Amino acid sequence: RQFLVLTSDCLFDPTVLLVLGMQEIHADQEMIGKISAAGQVMRCSASLDVLFLLDGSYSIGKGSFERSKQFAGKLCDALDIRPDRVRVGMVQFSSTPHLEFPLDLYLTKQEVKDRIKRTVFRGGSTETGRALKYVLRKGFPGGRNSSVPEVLIIISDGKSQGSTAMPAMQVKERHITVFAVGIKFPRWEELHVLASEPTDQHVFFAGDADDAANGLYSTLTGSVCSATAPGCRVESHPCERRTLETVKELAGNYVCWKGSKQPNAVRASLCPFYRWKRVVIKHPSRCFRTSCPEPCDSQPCQNGGTCVPEGLNKYHCLCPVGYGGDIHCAPKLSLECGVDLLFLMDSSAGVTLEGFLRYKAFLKRFLQAAMGQDSPMNVGVAQYDNSVRIPIGVGQHKDAFSFMKSIDALNFSGGGTLTGRALRYVAQHGFRSTPVFADVQDDLPRVVVLLTDSKSQDPVSEAAKYARDRGLFLIGVGSSFVRAELAEVTGDPKQTVVYSDPQDLFNRIPELQRRICSVDSPEGCQAQSLDLAFAVDASAGVGLENFLRLRDFVKSSRLHFSINRDVTQVALVVYGSRPHTLFALDTHTSSSALLQAIDQAPFLGDSASAGSALLHIYGDVMTVQKGARPGVNKVVVVLTNGGGMEDAAAPAQQLRDNGILVFVVVIGDAQRDTLLRVAESPNYLVHVSSYEDLQYYQDLIMERICEEAKIPVNLCKPNPCMNQGVCILLGPGGYRCECYGWEGPHCESRVPRGDSPRSAVLPPHSHVQRSSAGLRHFSRVPQHTKRH
């Protein structure tokens, strides 16, 4: 008796097998991206009859058959399917061919794709030769009798159970263009026999539909399809087609036992042992694909921005922090204020070499964003440890390029951290290195930006006071580790810029720019007209102690505004499950009266509903009856812990639709997605980690509100005139209502019989505008209602 042992060398992961049965183009990644993008947009528009021949045999299997259907649908996207252009039909074959639908049955692309999806797997043996004979006998069912070019697309694994060479040759002799598309683990040799010449341009792999669509279009362009788009061209690339084959291999001769002629006897012998192996067969070839120029080829993104293509015609730029002033990453917040600016950079051992290099990178990024050709500022750099040096004097460089080369030359020293001594030194010597500007030096504010992440080894309080007394405006930039010391240096927590981690340092560039330029306009919004409403969360989720902090925030915020009926009006709403108006916009006309009124705000202590508070502000606060003024920007600031915001998105949008900005300040952990729906844009959402840190964000929040207050308004948007009155602008100074059958400032009174219609001229902030009944809501100019 003889035993034959069959072994396998390895186990195969099916996901690995899928990778092996493939076609791979050897080109750089950029070219692959261009091929893929072109494949998604190319369309063959010509008079053409296309017949799909789908392998529905058991060797394909139901799963691969579904992929074949999906691939056929993808190829339909590359065809301009119309009655007078491309027509499509389908035959499924296995043991016998079966007509799924003729070419003249479905005449739109969607109809064809829907019918392909409904095709049912039949199963059977793989009789590709019989299917080709069916085409030879029947032609293209529903076709146009060879009056237009005919294209046969065979989708198969190429493992036919009969010969295909003769019928394939006969099909091609009838001038039918044959494309062979491999599915699953194709036998590429047979697919080459089926395909038209040159086979490199007529054989594809169904695993990459976009690439195959590109290949189909590239080949047909030379014969029937319209020419390629301008700038696009067909190129050849080396490619490799792989498949898996099972081969029998001799493992060796091993001892076995055989019978003998003698009864009841066996004898030892050597027997051959075999094993079956899966091997990868590689077919080097050439692939012809259309590549088109991408919009990113011209490198449109400036200042280190990354270009991301969106198809063949569109792109967007991912801009570094401080850029994004336009779609090409222009500086977003260039320093237009005139200052003498000195960066005082810590290069002691406390910040380490890594931290020092990070500061250099930060300075270069800042200069790229802030230093334009006509910038009115003068910038210098000092560095310190035990001693102080000023390697780049204030005003020494007037262009960013030469400045950055000087920054690259700065060296790390690594001594002790004597911040106090450094502050006193720059107060005495920091602004003396620019004698050429001596005649105007006194006219420019002097700003020192301290960059440090290590605590000083000498006292800083007296030295900082000495610097401030000499007219220096001090700004501190550092991590939360030195927050208290930075506040001691600047004398004002609002003049500190604190970052949470090393990367976050670069995110603080816009904030630092605003801090530097605030020295030129310390009064903030003092001259800007604004209707401002605070909505303060007084629910149990906030708690009494934290509610008092929110109330203090509102109290100190009033100092940024000139409180009166002609400039800034403030309203206060506290809310829990229901909102309560503490005072309306026109209730208090002085800062002192406002302060006393804010102190009366009660803690409610129930559940929170920010949505009801915003609806209340829309209907009962931002109205002319409660003091809202036409032609004045309007802002609502929501102070919350993030609870009860689920119902706030729709009311917030209602406010924005009426030209009222909604600014959300959230303290603690909260769902960012929910908050973004309320604020609409990250520009109007401020996330503060704790109530104790809220004071450090007040300056930033107020500055953003002040920016809104500077936006020009259209007094006639929306129409303030009632009863079909027409609003007519009178330049920037006011408007008038043209009334028909009505009279009054806003056409609110019916004209007695016999009187003629009248119109009233209104200045922008007149008392009659505030008191007119019926006029409720107001808007900014439409193009400013949605800024990001």
XYZ file of C-alpha atoms in Angstrom, residues 197-629:
433
model
C -3.907 44.648 -30.935
C -1.910 46.281 -29.509
C -2.884 44.236 -26.447
C -1.117 46.624 -24.039
C -3.780 49.206 -24.873
C -6.754 46.817 -24.693
C -6.187 44.851 -21.461
C -7.178 46.274 -18.057
C -7.785 45.199 -14.482
C -11.218 45.665 -12.905
C -9.750 46.209 -9.430
C -9.048 49.878 -10.225
C -12.124 51.228 -12.003
C -10.869 54.810 -12.362
C -7.620 53.613 -13.929
C -9.462 51.240 -16.292
C -11.883 54.011 -17.323
C -8.849 56.157 -18.089
C -7.299 53.342 -20.117
C -10.522 52.764 -22.088
C -10.794 56.472 -22.881
C -7.073 56.714 -23.768
C -7.343 53.882 -26.298
C -10.625 55.022 -27.849
C -9.369 58.615 -28.175
C -7.112 57.536 -30.998
C -10.004 56.091 -33.001
C -13.563 57.150 -32.167
C -13.756 59.403 -29.100
C -13.357 63.163 -29.229
C -9.877 64.569 -28.715
C -8.399 64.931 -25.244
C -8.900 68.108 -23.272
C -6.354 70.927 -23.749
C -3.103 70.091 -22.034
C -4.019 66.403 -21.576
C -2.023 63.721 -23.387
C -1.768 59.947 -23.582
C 1.457 58.605 -22.077
C 2.818 55.097 -21.615
C 4.106 53.828 -18.290
C 5.725 50.523 -17.353
C 3.258 48.330 -15.512
C 3.186 44.861 -14.059
C 0.269 42.452 -14.107
C 0.260 39.681 -11.540
C -1.773 36.594 -10.877
C -1.643 33.470 -8.711
C -1.065 30.021 -10.112
C -1.023 26.654 -8.343
C 1.986 24.519 -9.321
C 3.092 21.021 -8.381
C 6.595 20.778 -6.960
C 8.754 17.738 -5.993
C 9.464 17.924 -2.284
C 11.928 14.994 -2.305
C 12.149 11.202 -2.035
C 11.292 9.710 1.302
C 11.151 6.141 2.696
C 7.865 4.403 2.061
C 6.608 0.843 2.250
C 5.523 -1.157 -0.780
C 3.917 -4.532 -1.132
C 5.861 -7.539 -2.458
C 5.126 -10.704 -4.376
C 5.540 -12.678 -1.224
C 2.323 -13.036 0.754
C 1.984 -11.014 3.955
C 5.208 -9.116 3.324
C 6.168 -5.457 2.673
C 9.469 -3.871 1.741
C 10.999 -0.453 2.245
C 11.607 1.826 -0.726
C 12.053 5.479 -1.731
C 8.918 7.278 -2.933
C 8.600 10.815 -4.452
C 6.628 13.307 -2.359
C 4.985 16.394 -3.955
C 3.592 19.652 -2.614
C 1.307 22.240 -4.206
C 2.440 25.846 -4.111
C 0.780 29.154 -4.935
C 3.208 31.232 -6.956
C 2.950 34.782 -8.242
C 3.327 35.062 -12.006
C 4.429 38.521 -13.173
C 3.733 39.909 -16.631
C 5.779 43.054 -17.381
C 3.920 45.314 -19.803
C 3.177 48.894 -20.822
C 0.045 50.786 -19.822
C -1.262 53.764 -21.806
C -3.069 56.388 -19.759
C -4.244 59.964 -20.210
C -2.767 62.439 -17.739
C -3.929 66.028 -17.473
C -2.261 69.041 -15.880
C -3.518 69.695 -12.368
C -4.309 73.148 -11.024
C -1.584 72.579 -8.416
C 1.115 72.230 -11.105
C 1.473 76.004 -11.188
C 2.090 76.031 -7.400
C -0.572 78.652 -6.662
C -0.272 78.472 -2.862
C 2.102 81.002 -1.335
C 3.951 81.281 1.972
C 4.351 77.551 2.538
C 0.713 76.662 1.778
C -0.080 73.153 0.554
C -2.113 72.839 -2.643
C -4.823 70.136 -2.589
C -6.328 69.366 -6.041
C -10.080 68.863 -6.420
C -10.469 67.221 -9.815
C -8.847 68.764 -12.874
C -9.952 72.375 -12.486
C -10.299 73.197 -8.791
C -8.006 73.242 -5.791
C -7.747 74.675 -2.310
C -4.770 75.765 -0.237
C -4.023 74.549 3.274
C -2.453 77.653 4.781
C -0.057 77.938 7.740
C -1.192 79.806 10.822
C -1.190 83.539 10.183
C -2.058 83.142 6.508
C -5.290 82.728 4.603
C -5.944 86.356 3.761
C -7.051 85.004 0.374
C -7.326 81.575 -1.270
C -3.588 81.592 -2.045
C -2.424 82.006 1.580
C -1.685 85.708 1.604
C -0.829 87.036 5.078
C -4.079 87.092 7.021
C -3.227 89.591 9.722
C -0.318 91.657 8.492
C 0.848 94.239 11.001
C -0.478 97.511 9.683
C 0.224 99.320 12.938
C 3.360 101.451 13.245
C 5.452 100.182 16.184
C 9.063 99.648 17.202
C 9.002 95.957 18.080
C 11.722 94.042 19.939
C 11.528 90.308 20.582
C 13.326 89.389 23.828
C 14.122 85.688 23.369
C 15.163 83.396 26.239
C 18.215 81.334 25.208
C 19.057 80.002 28.667
C 19.469 76.366 29.653
C 15.924 76.458 31.029
C 14.344 76.553 27.567
C 16.770 73.897 26.156
C 18.193 73.838 22.641
C 14.936 72.369 21.297
C 12.908 75.231 22.777
C 15.357 77.821 21.400
C 15.092 76.354 17.881
C 11.305 76.405 18.232
C 11.433 80.117 19.104
C 13.535 80.785 15.985
C 10.985 78.940 13.836
C 8.203 80.908 15.557
C 9.910 84.224 14.776
C 10.351 83.277 11.118
C 6.717 82.233 10.788
C 5.607 85.446 12.507
C 7.684 87.610 10.174
C 6.342 85.816 7.095
C 2.816 86.573 8.240
C 3.353 90.115 9.500
C 6.187 91.798 7.640
C 5.120 93.103 4.236
C 7.017 95.360 1.839
C 5.317 98.504 3.084
C 5.018 97.497 6.740
C 5.213 100.569 8.993
C 6.825 98.615 11.849
C 10.498 98.222 12.800
C 11.506 94.861 14.277
C 14.553 93.626 16.190
C 15.615 90.596 18.242
C 17.439 90.383 21.587
C 18.421 87.167 23.346
C 19.378 86.619 26.942
C 20.636 84.176 29.575
C 23.119 85.472 32.164
C 23.796 88.388 29.806
C 21.840 90.226 27.122
C 22.704 90.645 23.440
C 20.895 92.476 20.623
C 22.097 90.679 17.461
C 19.340 92.209 15.306
C 18.687 95.861 15.992
C 15.225 97.384 15.747
C 14.710 98.512 12.160
C 17.929 96.869 10.896
C 15.974 94.833 8.297
C 13.077 96.074 6.207
C 12.329 92.837 4.343
C 11.437 89.439 5.739
C 14.006 87.468 3.691
C 17.127 89.197 5.035
C 15.592 89.203 8.515
C 15.078 85.422 8.452
C 18.696 84.856 7.369
C 19.791 86.799 10.455
C 17.481 84.696 12.626
C 19.058 81.508 11.206
C 22.449 82.803 12.380
C 21.355 83.118 16.041
C 23.108 80.627 18.375
C 21.942 78.942 21.565
C 23.967 79.925 24.648
C 22.399 77.940 27.506
C 23.312 79.988 30.603
C 21.148 81.057 33.552
C 17.701 82.652 33.249
C 17.967 86.303 34.355
C 14.747 87.730 32.918
C 14.683 90.737 35.253
C 18.152 91.840 34.191
C 17.207 91.391 30.514
C 14.084 93.576 30.878
C 16.078 96.370 32.518
C 18.761 96.153 29.800
C 16.369 96.410 26.844
C 14.559 99.287 28.553
C 17.873 101.163 28.549
C 19.480 99.973 25.304
C 16.924 98.055 23.234
C 15.763 100.919 21.058
C 19.045 102.800 20.591
C 20.365 100.860 17.639
C 18.346 102.775 15.028
C 19.713 106.341 14.968
C 18.461 106.807 11.435
C 14.940 106.811 12.846
C 15.800 109.062 15.772
C 13.711 111.920 14.423
C 10.516 109.812 14.460
C 11.374 107.286 17.124
C 9.408 109.026 19.835
C 6.305 108.957 17.640
C 6.185 105.129 17.433
C 5.042 103.005 20.366
C 7.750 100.686 21.697
C 6.741 97.075 22.198
C 8.787 94.288 23.813
C 7.620 90.673 23.312
C 9.168 88.344 25.902
C 9.549 84.735 24.680
C 10.291 82.369 27.566
C 9.324 79.020 29.020
C 11.514 79.008 32.146
C 11.040 80.856 35.413
C 13.437 83.684 36.107
C 16.286 83.241 38.603
C 16.143 86.931 39.515
C 13.192 89.198 40.485
C 11.132 90.447 37.538
C 8.537 92.725 39.152
C 10.702 95.820 39.709
C 12.536 95.442 36.402
C 9.253 95.110 34.495
C 7.845 98.179 36.253
C 11.031 100.056 35.333
C 10.523 99.101 31.663
C 6.840 100.057 31.671
C 7.598 103.379 33.348
C 9.981 104.132 30.455
C 7.082 103.783 28.027
C 7.562 100.176 26.917
C 4.480 98.082 26.159
C 5.291 94.566 27.428
C 3.747 91.363 26.033
C 4.589 87.926 27.434
C 4.524 84.706 25.389
C 5.003 81.380 27.174
C 3.464 78.135 28.358
C 1.024 77.826 31.255
C 4.063 76.932 33.435
C 5.137 80.611 33.452
C 1.666 82.202 33.169
C 1.831 83.891 36.601
C 5.303 85.301 35.966
C 4.288 86.619 32.539
C 1.326 88.412 34.122
C 3.748 89.915 36.662
C 5.996 91.126 33.837
C 3.239 92.647 31.698
C 1.254 94.059 34.590
C -1.942 92.906 32.878
C -3.021 89.264 32.268
C -4.610 90.426 28.988
C -1.138 91.155 27.643
C 0.004 87.540 28.014
C -0.208 84.928 25.230
C -0.234 81.416 26.714
C 0.107 78.252 24.619
C -0.879 74.736 25.725
C 1.768 72.651 23.899
C 4.757 73.313 21.597
C 2.707 73.155 18.399
C 0.063 75.457 19.874
C 2.724 78.181 20.060
C 2.421 78.661 16.281
C -1.378 78.824 16.540
C -0.994 81.932 18.733
C 0.524 84.099 15.983
C -2.766 85.880 15.097
C -3.424 86.570 18.791
C 0.078 88.010 19.240
C -0.425 90.255 16.215
C -3.611 91.650 17.746
C -1.837 92.229 21.065
C 0.977 94.158 19.382
C -1.362 96.402 17.435
C -3.634 97.022 20.428
C -0.941 99.392 21.748
C -2.005 101.766 18.959
C -5.690 101.636 19.916
C -6.050 100.873 23.635
C -9.593 102.201 23.658
C -10.848 99.204 21.656
C -14.483 99.811 20.668
C -14.856 103.210 22.272
C -15.812 104.894 18.997
C -17.857 102.092 17.412
C -21.640 101.919 17.473
C -22.838 98.511 18.695
C -25.921 96.826 20.138
C -24.526 94.109 22.425
C -26.493 91.484 24.364
C -24.995 89.031 26.854
C -26.755 85.683 27.433
C -25.377 84.229 30.680
C -25.955 80.604 31.706
C -27.295 80.691 35.296
C -28.218 76.997 35.500
C -27.293 74.403 38.100
C -24.722 72.953 35.677
C -22.684 76.153 36.000
C -23.086 76.511 39.757
C -23.291 79.639 41.891
C -19.526 80.224 42.256
C -18.885 79.968 38.520
C -21.959 82.055 37.709
C -20.444 84.877 39.769
C -17.285 84.590 37.642
C -19.374 84.894 34.481
C -21.113 87.917 35.964
C -17.721 89.504 36.733
C -16.705 88.860 33.124
C -19.695 90.888 31.910
C -18.880 93.664 34.406
C -15.265 94.009 33.248
C -16.298 93.745 29.577
C -18.186 97.028 29.844
C -14.827 98.847 30.189
C -14.097 98.138 26.510
C -17.053 100.220 25.337
C -18.382 103.744 25.539
C -21.816 103.144 27.058
C -24.444 105.573 25.801
C -27.335 105.639 23.328
C -25.200 106.954 20.484
C -22.311 104.458 20.720
C -22.667 101.123 22.579
C -25.845 99.794 24.169
C -25.755 96.659 26.337
C -28.516 94.239 27.334
C -28.225 91.333 29.789
C -30.224 88.088 29.768
C -29.673 85.282 32.280
C -31.187 81.914 31.577
C -31.882 78.515 33.015
C -34.830 76.597 31.676
C -36.385 80.024 30.942
C -34.722 83.336 30.014
C -34.968 86.542 32.089
C -34.094 90.021 30.797
C -32.231 91.949 33.503
C -32.174 95.119 31.405
C -32.835 96.023 27.778
C -30.513 97.760 25.330
C -31.855 101.253 26.047
C -32.246 100.849 29.834
C -28.849 102.136 31.004
C -26.909 104.960 29.408
C -23.736 105.014 31.513
C -21.041 102.554 32.556
C -21.683 103.113 36.275
C -25.420 102.415 35.937
C -24.585 99.289 33.959
C -22.224 98.093 36.704
C -24.880 98.383 39.414
C -27.449 96.607 37.262
C -25.157 93.663 36.444
C -24.634 93.078 40.180
C -28.371 92.368 40.468
C -28.222 89.381 38.066
C -29.650 86.366 39.951
C -28.456 82.756 39.945
C -31.371 80.572 38.787
C -30.056 77.079 39.454
C -32.338 74.970 37.258
C -31.690 73.225 33.927
C -30.293 75.136 30.939
C -31.953 75.935 27.602
C -29.765 78.172 25.455
C -32.252 77.847 22.586
C -35.056 79.521 24.517
C -32.639 82.294 25.560
C -31.653 83.003 21.938
C -35.309 82.961 20.826
C -36.064 85.421 23.617
C -33.232 87.712 22.495
C -34.480 87.533 18.908
C -38.072 88.397 19.765
C -37.792 90.562 22.874
C -34.296 92.115 23.075
C -33.013 92.910 19.586
C -36.173 94.851 18.732
C -36.759 98.516 18.134
C -39.254 98.598 21.011
C -36.407 97.637 23.405
C -33.882 100.077 21.946
C -32.293 98.249 19.001
C -31.091 100.724 16.377
